[in-house]
PDB file of C-alpha atoms in Angstrom:
ATOM      1  CA  MET D   1      98.724 124.115 130.377  1.00 76.00           C
ATOM      2  CA  ASP D   2      99.897 122.664 133.695  1.00 79.00           C
ATOM      3  CA  ARG D   3     103.276 124.392 134.077  1.00 83.00           C
ATOM      4  CA  ARG D   4     104.096 122.908 137.471  1.00 84.00           C
ATOM      5  CA  GLU D   5     103.460 119.322 136.404  1.00 85.00           C
ATOM      6  CA  MET D   6     105.313 119.834 133.140  1.00 85.00           C
ATOM      7  CA  ALA D   7     108.335 121.269 134.961  1.00 86.00           C
ATOM      8  CA  GLY D   8     108.573 118.265 137.264  1.00 85.00           C
ATOM      9  CA  PHE D   9     108.025 115.827 134.416  1.00 84.00           C
ATOM     10  CA  LEU D  10     110.814 117.373 132.333  1.00 85.00           C
ATOM     11  CA  ARG D  11     113.267 117.383 135.252  1.00 86.00           C
ATOM     12  CA  LEU D  12     112.663 113.718 136.061  1.00 84.00           C
ATOM     13  CA  ARG D  13     112.870 112.589 132.440  1.00 85.00           C
ATOM     14  CA  ARG D  14     116.062 114.585 131.900  1.00 84.00           C
ATOM     15  CA  ALA D  15     117.649 112.860 134.889  1.00 85.00           C
ATOM     16  CA  ARG D  16     116.772 109.465 133.422  1.00 83.00           C
ATOM     17  CA  VAL D  17     118.590 109.935 130.100  1.00 82.00           C
ATOM     18  CA  GLN D  18     122.310 109.202 130.154  1.00 78.00           C
ATOM     19  CA  PRO D  19     124.719 111.028 127.802  1.00 78.00           C
ATOM     20  CA  GLY D  20     125.624 107.785 126.067  1.00 73.00           C
ATOM     21  CA  ASP D  21     121.944 107.182 125.255  1.00 70.00           C
ATOM     22  CA  VAL D  22     121.968 110.188 122.914  1.00 70.00           C
ATOM     23  CA  GLY D  23     125.508 109.905 121.568  1.00 69.00           C
ATOM     24  CA  LEU D  24     127.197 112.332 123.984  1.00 70.00           C
ATOM     25  CA  GLU D  25     130.436 111.812 125.886  1.00 66.00           C
ATOM     26  CA  PRO D  26     129.918 111.365 129.644  1.00 67.00           C
ATOM     27  CA  GLY D  27     132.524 114.001 130.481  1.00 64.00           C
ATOM     28  CA  VAL D  28     133.452 114.888 134.058  1.00 61.00           C
ATOM     29  CA  ARG D  29     132.044 116.909 136.958  1.00 68.00           C
ATOM     30  CA  ARG D  30     128.481 115.663 136.597  1.00 66.00           C
ATOM     31  CA  ARG D  31     127.042 116.281 140.028  1.00 69.00           C
ATOM     32  CA  THR D  32     123.579 114.980 139.124  1.00 69.00           C
ATOM     33  CA  PRO D  33     122.485 112.009 137.001  1.00 73.00           C
ATOM     34  CA  GLY D  34     121.258 112.395 133.454  1.00 80.00           C
ATOM     35  CA  LEU D  35     121.669 115.169 130.926  1.00 83.00           C
ATOM     36  CA  ARG D  36     122.449 118.795 131.601  1.00 83.00           C
ATOM     37  CA  ARG D  37     119.830 121.413 130.711  1.00 85.00           C
ATOM     38  CA  GLU D  38     122.020 122.837 127.961  1.00 86.00           C
ATOM     39  CA  GLU D  39     122.392 119.376 126.431  1.00 85.00           C
ATOM     40  CA  VAL D  40     118.620 118.882 126.267  1.00 84.00           C
ATOM     41  CA  ALA D  41     118.222 122.330 124.737  1.00 87.00           C
ATOM     42  CA  ARG D  42     120.846 121.561 122.093  1.00 86.00           C
ATOM     43  CA  LEU D  43     119.302 118.199 121.263  1.00 84.00           C
ATOM     44  CA  ALA D  44     115.850 119.776 120.970  1.00 83.00           C
ATOM     45  CA  GLY D  45     117.069 122.760 118.929  1.00 85.00           C
ATOM     46  CA  MET D  46     115.998 125.500 121.353  1.00 86.00           C
ATOM     47  CA  SER D  47     117.714 128.118 123.492  1.00 88.00           C
ATOM     48  CA  VAL D  48     119.007 127.097 126.901  1.00 89.00           C
ATOM     49  CA  ASP D  49     117.119 129.969 128.538  1.00 87.00           C
ATOM     50  CA  TYR D  50     113.828 128.791 127.002  1.00 86.00           C
ATOM     51  CA  TYR D  51     114.304 125.253 128.283  1.00 85.00           C
ATOM     52  CA  ILE D  52     115.335 126.434 131.758  1.00 87.00           C
ATOM     53  CA  ARG D  53     112.140 128.462 132.023  1.00 87.00           C
ATOM     54  CA  LEU D  54     110.092 125.389 131.105  1.00 88.00           C
ATOM     55  CA  GLU D  55     111.777 123.384 133.857  1.00 83.00           C
ATOM     56  CA  GLN D  56     111.139 126.210 136.311  1.00 85.00           C
ATOM     57  CA  GLY D  57     107.452 126.337 135.453  1.00 85.00           C
ATOM     58  CA  ARG D  58     107.523 129.900 134.146  1.00 83.00           C
ATOM     59  CA  GLY D  59     107.938 129.436 130.428  1.00 76.00           C
ATOM     60  CA  PRO D  60     105.433 130.234 127.663  1.00 82.00           C
ATOM     61  CA  ARG D  61     103.176 127.576 126.267  1.00 85.00           C
ATOM     62  CA  PRO D  62     105.364 125.493 123.931  1.00 86.00           C
ATOM     63  CA  SER D  63     104.319 124.825 120.374  1.00 85.00           C
ATOM     64  CA  ARG D  64     103.620 121.350 119.039  1.00 85.00           C
ATOM     65  CA  GLN D  65     106.981 121.439 117.259  1.00 85.00           C
ATOM     66  CA  ILE D  66     108.776 122.209 120.520  1.00 86.00           C
ATOM     67  CA  LEU D  67     106.934 119.424 122.317  1.00 87.00           C
ATOM     68  CA  ALA D  68     107.831 116.911 119.600  1.00 86.00           C
ATOM     69  CA  ALA D  69     111.498 118.006 119.766  1.00 88.00           C
ATOM     70  CA  LEU D  70     111.544 117.596 123.561  1.00 88.00           C
ATOM     71  CA  ALA D  71     110.003 114.136 123.256  1.00 87.00           C
ATOM     72  CA  ARG D  72     112.784 113.095 120.877  1.00 84.00           C
ATOM     73  CA  ALA D  73     115.559 114.657 122.962  1.00 85.00           C
ATOM     74  CA  LEU D  74     114.366 113.018 126.194  1.00 85.00           C
ATOM     75  CA  ARG D  75     113.744 109.620 124.530  1.00 85.00           C
ATOM     76  CA  LEU D  76     110.137 109.553 125.704  1.00 84.00           C
ATOM     77  CA  THR D  77     107.977 106.489 125.182  1.00 80.00           C
ATOM     78  CA  ASP D  78     104.732 106.815 123.244  1.00 75.00           C
ATOM     79  CA  ASP D  79     102.764 107.094 126.501  1.00 74.00           C
ATOM     80  CA  GLU D  80     105.146 109.696 127.921  1.00 83.00           C
ATOM     81  CA  ARG D  81     105.008 111.660 124.687  1.00 84.00           C
ATOM     82  CA  ALA D  82     101.210 111.760 124.852  1.00 82.00           C
ATOM     83  CA  HIS D  83     101.408 112.843 128.498  1.00 85.00           C
ATOM     84  CA  LEU D  84     103.763 115.706 127.645  1.00 85.00           C
ATOM     85  CA  PHE D  85     101.342 116.981 124.999  1.00 87.00           C
ATOM     86  CA  ASN D  86      98.441 116.706 127.442  1.00 85.00           C
ATOM     87  CA  LEU D  87     100.324 118.710 130.084  1.00 84.00           C
ATOM     88  CA  ALA D  88     100.796 121.469 127.511  1.00 86.00           C
ATOM     89  CA  GLY D  89      97.087 121.473 126.689  1.00 83.00           C
ATOM     90  CA  GLU D  90      97.677 119.987 123.252  1.00 81.00           C
ATOM     91  CA  ARG D  91      96.306 116.860 121.639  1.00 76.00           C
ATOM     92  CA  PRO D  92      99.143 114.399 121.066  1.00 68.00           C
ATOM     93  CA  ALA D  93     100.547 114.763 117.574  1.00 62.00           C
ATOM     94  CA  PRO D  94     100.256 111.714 115.323  1.00 64.00           C
ATOM     95  CA  MET D  95     103.333 109.551 115.090  1.00 66.00           C
ATOM     96  CA  PRO D  96     105.470 110.534 112.092  1.00 70.00           C
ATOM     97  CA  GLY D  97     105.461 106.997 110.734  1.00 79.00           C
ATOM     98  CA  PRO D  98     105.006 103.325 111.610  1.00 86.00           C
ATOM     99  CA  PRO D  99     107.327 102.392 114.508  1.00 84.00           C
ATOM    100  CA  GLN D 100     110.193 100.138 113.470  1.00 85.00           C
ATOM    101  CA  GLU D 101     111.511  98.991 116.850  1.00 86.00           C
ATOM    102  CA  VAL D 102     110.068  95.628 117.908  1.00 89.00           C
ATOM    103  CA  PRO D 103     109.500  95.296 121.676  1.00 87.00           C
ATOM    104  CA  ALA D 104     111.983  93.034 123.436  1.00 87.00           C
ATOM    105  CA  GLY D 105     109.177  90.838 124.759  1.00 88.00           C
ATOM    106  CA  ILE D 106     107.956  90.148 121.231  1.00 91.00           C
ATOM    107  CA  LEU D 107     111.481  89.223 120.107  1.00 92.00           C
ATOM    108  CA  HIS D 108     111.760  86.786 123.016  1.00 92.00           C
ATOM    109  CA  LEU D 109     108.407  85.313 122.005  1.00 91.00           C
ATOM    110  CA  LEU D 110     109.653  84.671 118.464  1.00 92.00           C
ATOM    111  CA  GLU D 111     112.725  82.890 119.802  1.00 91.00           C
ATOM    112  CA  ARG D 112     110.677  80.598 122.045  1.00 91.00           C
ATOM    113  CA  LEU D 113     108.341  79.579 119.214  1.00 90.00           C
ATOM    114  CA  ASP D 114     110.823  77.110 117.753  1.00 86.00           C
ATOM    115  CA  ASP D 115     108.108  74.943 116.165  1.00 88.00           C
ATOM    116  CA  THR D 116     105.809  77.717 114.946  1.00 91.00           C
ATOM    117  CA  PRO D 117     106.585  80.103 112.065  1.00 93.00           C
ATOM    118  CA  ALA D 118     106.132  83.672 113.268  1.00 94.00           C
ATOM    119  CA  TYR D 119     107.122  87.133 112.111  1.00 95.00           C
ATOM    120  CA  VAL D 120     106.373  90.782 112.880  1.00 95.00           C
ATOM    121  CA  LEU D 121     104.892  93.282 110.410  1.00 94.00           C
ATOM    122  CA  ASP D 122     104.693  97.037 110.730  1.00 93.00           C
ATOM    123  CA  ALA D 123     101.694  99.033 109.511  1.00 91.00           C
ATOM    124  CA  LYS D 124     102.936  99.094 105.903  1.00 92.00           C
ATOM    125  CA  TYR D 125     103.605  95.331 105.867  1.00 93.00           C
ATOM    126  CA  ASP D 126     107.383  95.459 106.149  1.00 94.00           C
ATOM    127  CA  VAL D 127     108.690  92.358 107.954  1.00 95.00           C
ATOM    128  CA  LEU D 128     110.688  93.639 110.938  1.00 95.00           C
ATOM    129  CA  ALA D 129     111.564  90.403 112.756  1.00 95.00           C
ATOM    130  CA  TRP D 130     111.097  86.664 112.264  1.00 94.00           C
ATOM    131  CA  ASN D 131     112.075  83.305 113.709  1.00 93.00           C
ATOM    132  CA  ASP D 132     113.862  80.371 112.083  1.00 92.00           C
ATOM    133  CA  MET D 133     110.640  78.527 111.279  1.00 91.00           C
ATOM    134  CA  ALA D 134     109.257  81.542 109.396  1.00 92.00           C
ATOM    135  CA  ALA D 135     112.449  81.700 107.345  1.00 92.00           C
ATOM    136  CA  ALA D 136     112.162  77.962 106.630  1.00 90.00           C
ATOM    137  CA  LEU D 137     108.509  78.131 105.601  1.00 89.00           C
ATOM    138  CA  ILE D 138     108.426  81.396 103.642  1.00 89.00           C
ATOM    139  CA  ILE D 139     111.851  82.757 102.700  1.00 88.00           C
ATOM    140  CA  ASP D 140     115.239  83.496 104.247  1.00 90.00           C
ATOM    141  CA  PHE D 141     114.452  87.102 105.145  1.00 92.00           C
ATOM    142  CA  SER D 142     118.064  87.780 106.138  1.00 91.00           C
ATOM    143  CA  ALA D 143     119.094  87.301 102.484  1.00 91.00           C
ATOM    144  CA  LEU D 144     116.788  90.132 101.369  1.00 91.00           C
ATOM    145  CA  GLU D 145     117.246  93.877 101.452  1.00 92.00           C
ATOM    146  CA  PRO D 146     114.944  95.515 104.055  1.00 90.00           C
ATOM    147  CA  ARG D 147     112.687  97.096 101.405  1.00 88.00           C
ATOM    148  CA  ASP D 148     112.198  93.684  99.776  1.00 92.00           C
ATOM    149  CA  ARG D 149     110.824  92.127 102.981  1.00 93.00           C
ATOM    150  CA  ASN D 150     107.307  93.194 102.137  1.00 94.00           C
ATOM    151  CA  PRO D 151     104.577  90.639 101.271  1.00 91.00           C
ATOM    152  CA  LEU D 152     102.541  93.229  99.365  1.00 92.00           C
ATOM    153  CA  ARG D 153     105.399  93.797  96.945  1.00 92.00           C
ATOM    154  CA  TRP D 154     105.716  90.031  96.504  1.00 89.00           C
ATOM    155  CA  LEU D 155     102.019  89.650  95.840  1.00 87.00           C
ATOM    156  CA  PHE D 156     101.299  92.553  93.520  1.00 90.00           C
ATOM    157  CA  LEU D 157     104.628  93.158  91.740  1.00 87.00           C
ATOM    158  CA  ASN D 158     105.856  89.581  91.236  1.00 80.00           C
ATOM    159  CA  PRO D 159     105.110  88.416  87.669  1.00 67.00           C
ATOM    160  CA  ASP D 160     104.943  84.811  88.923  1.00 63.00           C
ATOM    161  CA  SER D 161     102.334  85.616  91.586  1.00 57.00           C
ATOM    162  CA  ARG D 162      99.324  83.317  91.656  1.00 52.00           C
ATOM    163  CA  LEU D 163      97.031  86.299  92.197  1.00 49.00           C
ATOM    164  CA  THR D 164      94.973  86.256  89.011  1.00 45.00           C
ATOM    165  CA  GLU D 165      91.396  86.406  90.282  1.00 50.00           C
ATOM    166  CA  GLU D 166      89.741  88.159  93.187  1.00 54.00           C
ATOM    167  CA  GLY D 167      88.267  84.926  94.510  1.00 55.00           C
ATOM    168  CA  GLY D 168      90.133  82.236  96.398  1.00 65.00           C
ATOM    169  CA  GLU D 169      92.737  82.484  99.117  1.00 69.00           C
ATOM    170  CA  TYR D 170      95.135  84.805  97.306  1.00 72.00           C
ATOM    171  CA  GLY D 171      92.350  87.131  96.234  1.00 76.00           C
ATOM    172  CA  THR D 172      90.987  87.303  99.775  1.00 79.00           C
ATOM    173  CA  PHE D 173      94.441  88.026 101.170  1.00 81.00           C
ATOM    174  CA  ALA D 174      94.924  90.757  98.581  1.00 85.00           C
ATOM    175  CA  ARG D 175      91.589  92.392  99.335  1.00 86.00           C
ATOM    176  CA  LEU D 176      92.082  92.382 103.110  1.00 86.00           C
ATOM    177  CA  SER D 177      95.694  93.525 102.895  1.00 88.00           C
ATOM    178  CA  VAL D 178      94.821  96.492 100.684  1.00 90.00           C
ATOM    179  CA  ALA D 179      92.019  97.451 103.079  1.00 88.00           C
ATOM    180  CA  ASP D 180      94.484  97.201 105.971  1.00 88.00           C
ATOM    181  CA  LEU D 181      97.025  99.339 104.123  1.00 90.00           C
ATOM    182  CA  ARG D 182      94.402 102.023 103.558  1.00 89.00           C
ATOM    183  CA  THR D 183      93.745 102.214 107.309  1.00 86.00           C
ATOM    184  CA  ALA D 184      97.507 102.633 107.797  1.00 88.00           C
ATOM    185  CA  LEU D 185      97.505 105.545 105.345  1.00 87.00           C
ATOM    186  CA  GLY D 186      94.778 107.150 107.458  1.00 83.00           C
ATOM    187  CA  ARG D 187      97.005 106.887 110.543  1.00 82.00           C
ATOM    188  CA  TYR D 188     100.182 108.044 108.773  1.00 84.00           C
ATOM    189  CA  PRO D 189      99.034 110.330 105.935  1.00 83.00           C
ATOM    190  CA  ASP D 190     102.380 112.116 105.709  1.00 82.00           C
ATOM    191  CA  ASP D 191     104.721 109.146 106.085  1.00 88.00           C
ATOM    192  CA  PRO D 192     106.862 108.814 102.939  1.00 90.00           C
ATOM    193  CA  GLY D 193     107.210 105.043 103.428  1.00 91.00           C
ATOM    194  CA  VAL D 194     103.455 104.446 103.335  1.00 91.00           C
ATOM    195  CA  THR D 195     102.709 106.926 100.544  1.00 92.00           C
ATOM    196  CA  SER D 196     105.569 105.688  98.344  1.00 93.00           C
ATOM    197  CA  LEU D 197     104.470 102.061  98.778  1.00 94.00           C
ATOM    198  CA  VAL D 198     100.925 102.943  97.702  1.00 94.00           C
ATOM    199  CA  ALA D 199     102.291 104.830  94.686  1.00 95.00           C
ATOM    200  CA  GLU D 200     104.610 101.959  93.741  1.00 94.00           C
ATOM    201  CA  LEU D 201     101.881  99.324  93.957  1.00 94.00           C
ATOM    202  CA  SER D 202      99.421 101.541  92.094  1.00 94.00           C
ATOM    203  CA  ALA D 203     101.882 102.052  89.264  1.00 93.00           C
ATOM    204  CA  GLY D 204     102.844  98.390  89.021  1.00 90.00           C
ATOM    205  CA  SER D 205      99.600  96.483  89.547  1.00 90.00           C
ATOM    206  CA  GLU D 206      96.199  96.900  87.949  1.00 89.00           C
ATOM    207  CA  GLN D 207      94.801  94.519  90.562  1.00 89.00           C
ATOM    208  CA  PHE D 208      96.050  96.773  93.380  1.00 91.00           C
ATOM    209  CA  ARG D 209      94.641  99.898  91.713  1.00 91.00           C
ATOM    210  CA  ARG D 210      91.231  98.274  91.372  1.00 90.00           C
ATOM    211  CA  LEU D 211      91.162  97.227  95.009  1.00 90.00           C
ATOM    212  CA  TRP D 212      92.555 100.558  96.224  1.00 91.00           C
ATOM    213  CA  GLU D 213      89.882 102.552  94.428  1.00 88.00           C
ATOM    214  CA  ARG D 214      87.175 100.804  96.439  1.00 83.00           C
ATOM    215  CA  HIS D 215      88.265 102.683  99.601  1.00 81.00           C
ATOM    216  CA  HIS D 216      87.552  99.598 101.684  1.00 79.00           C
ATOM    217  CA  VAL D 217      89.025  99.689 105.214  1.00 72.00           C
ATOM    218  CA  GLU D 218      89.452  96.677 107.465  1.00 68.00           C
ATOM    219  CA  VAL D 219      92.038  95.488 109.966  1.00 65.00           C
ATOM    220  CA  ARG D 220      93.573  92.166 108.981  1.00 66.00           C
ATOM    221  CA  ARG D 221      92.716  89.202 111.192  1.00 67.00           C
ATOM    222  CA  GLY D 222      93.181  85.422 111.116  1.00 68.00           C
ATOM    223  CA  SER D 223      92.463  83.052 108.228  1.00 74.00           C
ATOM    224  CA  SER D 224      93.181  79.537 106.952  1.00 79.00           C
ATOM    225  CA  LYS D 225      95.053  78.829 103.734  1.00 80.00           C
ATOM    226  CA  TRP D 226      97.222  76.373 101.813  1.00 82.00           C
ATOM    227  CA  MET D 227     100.930  77.034 101.285  1.00 83.00           C
ATOM    228  CA  ARG D 228     103.246  75.142  98.921  1.00 83.00           C
ATOM    229  CA  HIS D 229     106.814  74.530 100.091  1.00 85.00           C
ATOM    230  CA  PRO D 230     109.363  73.345  97.498  1.00 80.00           C
ATOM    231  CA  VAL D 231     110.605  70.518  99.743  1.00 82.00           C
ATOM    232  CA  VAL D 232     107.850  69.442 102.158  1.00 83.00           C
ATOM    233  CA  GLY D 233     104.975  70.085  99.744  1.00 84.00           C
ATOM    234  CA  ASP D 234     101.499  71.487 100.430  1.00 87.00           C
ATOM    235  CA  ILE D 235     100.706  72.610 103.974  1.00 87.00           C
ATOM    236  CA  GLU D 236      97.334  73.711 105.323  1.00 88.00           C
ATOM    237  CA  VAL D 237      97.977  76.422 107.910  1.00 88.00           C
ATOM    238  CA  HIS D 238      95.906  78.644 110.146  1.00 89.00           C
ATOM    239  CA  CYS D 239      97.187  82.191 110.213  1.00 88.00           C
ATOM    240  CA  ASP D 240      96.595  84.142 113.436  1.00 89.00           C
ATOM    241  CA  VAL D 241      97.347  87.858 113.675  1.00 90.00           C
ATOM    242  CA  LEU D 242      98.134  89.265 117.122  1.00 90.00           C
ATOM    243  CA  HIS D 243      98.159  93.043 117.390  1.00 88.00           C
ATOM    244  CA  VAL D 244     100.741  95.021 119.359  1.00 87.00           C
ATOM    245  CA  PRO D 245      98.771  98.267 119.757  1.00 81.00           C
ATOM    246  CA  GLU D 246     101.457 100.352 121.476  1.00 76.00           C
ATOM    247  CA  ARG D 247     103.777  99.807 118.486  1.00 84.00           C
ATOM    248  CA  ASP D 248     101.117  99.477 115.775  1.00 87.00           C
ATOM    249  CA  GLN D 249     102.625  96.136 114.735  1.00 91.00           C
ATOM    250  CA  LYS D 250     101.290  92.656 114.015  1.00 92.00           C
ATOM    251  CA  VAL D 251     102.666  89.285 115.065  1.00 94.00           C
ATOM    252  CA  VAL D 252     101.708  86.714 112.407  1.00 93.00           C
ATOM    253  CA  LEU D 253     101.647  83.073 113.541  1.00 94.00           C
ATOM    254  CA  TYR D 254     101.233  79.954 111.373  1.00 92.00           C
ATOM    255  CA  THR D 255      99.877  76.842 113.105  1.00 92.00           C
ATOM    256  CA  VAL D 256      98.734  73.431 111.850  1.00 90.00           C
ATOM    257  CA  GLU D 257      96.311  70.794 113.077  1.00 90.00           C
ATOM    258  CA  PRO D 258      98.110  68.141 115.163  1.00 91.00           C
ATOM    259  CA  GLY D 259      98.202  64.660 113.669  1.00 90.00           C
ATOM    260  CA  THR D 260      97.705  65.842 110.086  1.00 92.00           C
ATOM    261  CA  PRO D 261     100.081  65.612 107.104  1.00 90.00           C
ATOM    262  CA  SER D 262     100.614  69.360 107.508  1.00 89.00           C
ATOM    263  CA  HIS D 263     101.804  68.756 111.078  1.00 90.00           C
ATOM    264  CA  GLU D 264     104.304  66.186 109.813  1.00 90.00           C
ATOM    265  CA  ALA D 265     105.444  68.678 107.189  1.00 88.00           C
ATOM    266  CA  PHE D 266     106.088  71.246 109.930  1.00 88.00           C
ATOM    267  CA  ARG D 267     108.181  68.710 111.857  1.00 90.00           C
ATOM    268  CA  LEU D 268     110.297  68.081 108.770  1.00 87.00           C
ATOM    269  CA  LEU D 269     110.550  71.794 108.103  1.00 85.00           C
ATOM    270  CA  ARG D 270     111.935  72.347 111.592  1.00 85.00           C
ATOM    271  CA  VAL D 271     114.755  69.893 110.789  1.00 85.00           C
ATOM    272  CA  ILE D 272     115.766  71.114 107.338  1.00 76.00           C
ATOM    273  CA  GLY D 273     115.417  74.829 108.056  1.00 71.00           C
ATOM    274  CA  THR D 274     116.443  77.045 105.142  1.00 62.00           C
ATOM    275  CA  GLN D 275     118.570  74.393 103.423  1.00 60.00           C
ATOM    276  CA  ASP D 276     118.042  74.180  99.670  1.00 53.00           C
ATOM    277  CA  LEU D 277     117.223  70.501  99.104  1.00 46.00           C
ATOM    278  CA  SER D 278     115.574  70.921  95.723  1.00 47.00           C
ATOM    279  CA  PRO D 279     117.132  69.023  92.792  1.00 43.00           C
ATOM    280  CA  ARG D 280     119.524  71.036  90.664  1.00 39.00           C
TER     281      ARG D 280
END
């Protein structure tokens, strides 16, 4: 344990966090920026004296639970959290679950891709963010409850799903997605979101159970496939998957070959958006 480095690290990170960042009133008579020591101690669930000794470089070696509480209280990034654990002579604890916050740069990217459907998945395949073209091509995600924005639920629990055989595009997607989900379970073995999704799919789909029992692991990558839109018809798309390793998220992009009927379909899709133009 490097007590001196840890003490300096804690002091600087405490000064960076403003009271409003953690739901506290600014108050008066703050002679230094950031939180007070007693506020950090309260947020982390420890005694003020214990925290003061850590900042003075004379405290005992903190437990993994204490380190995790300090990381939350000081709003540390993933890299800073790992550094704090390393300073204490501990291996960084695994993240409690798949991160849900999409980086601002990725959100800006989605906005700029006004002619390319794109969305962001977390490790358990929940759709976290999307652009207008993705809503036009796939579904209006904003009209769904958060738990329903999950392609694996659509695929395995929808009675109208076209997944009937293990061959073909849908079968390949199913196989690779289940393998990807198993790798996520290895990273987040105690996350209730991941474990409950596996239990739900296992209970509701024989196809999922059969694939899950193979214990195949593989990270999902790009592929080509056909998609059928109710208005613009069949579209041949190439699906690219860009990984955001620091957030354990995936950016899924759909592109088409220029000059093809699928490209013309995309141009029309950009115009009509999520309008329901199907005959009633």
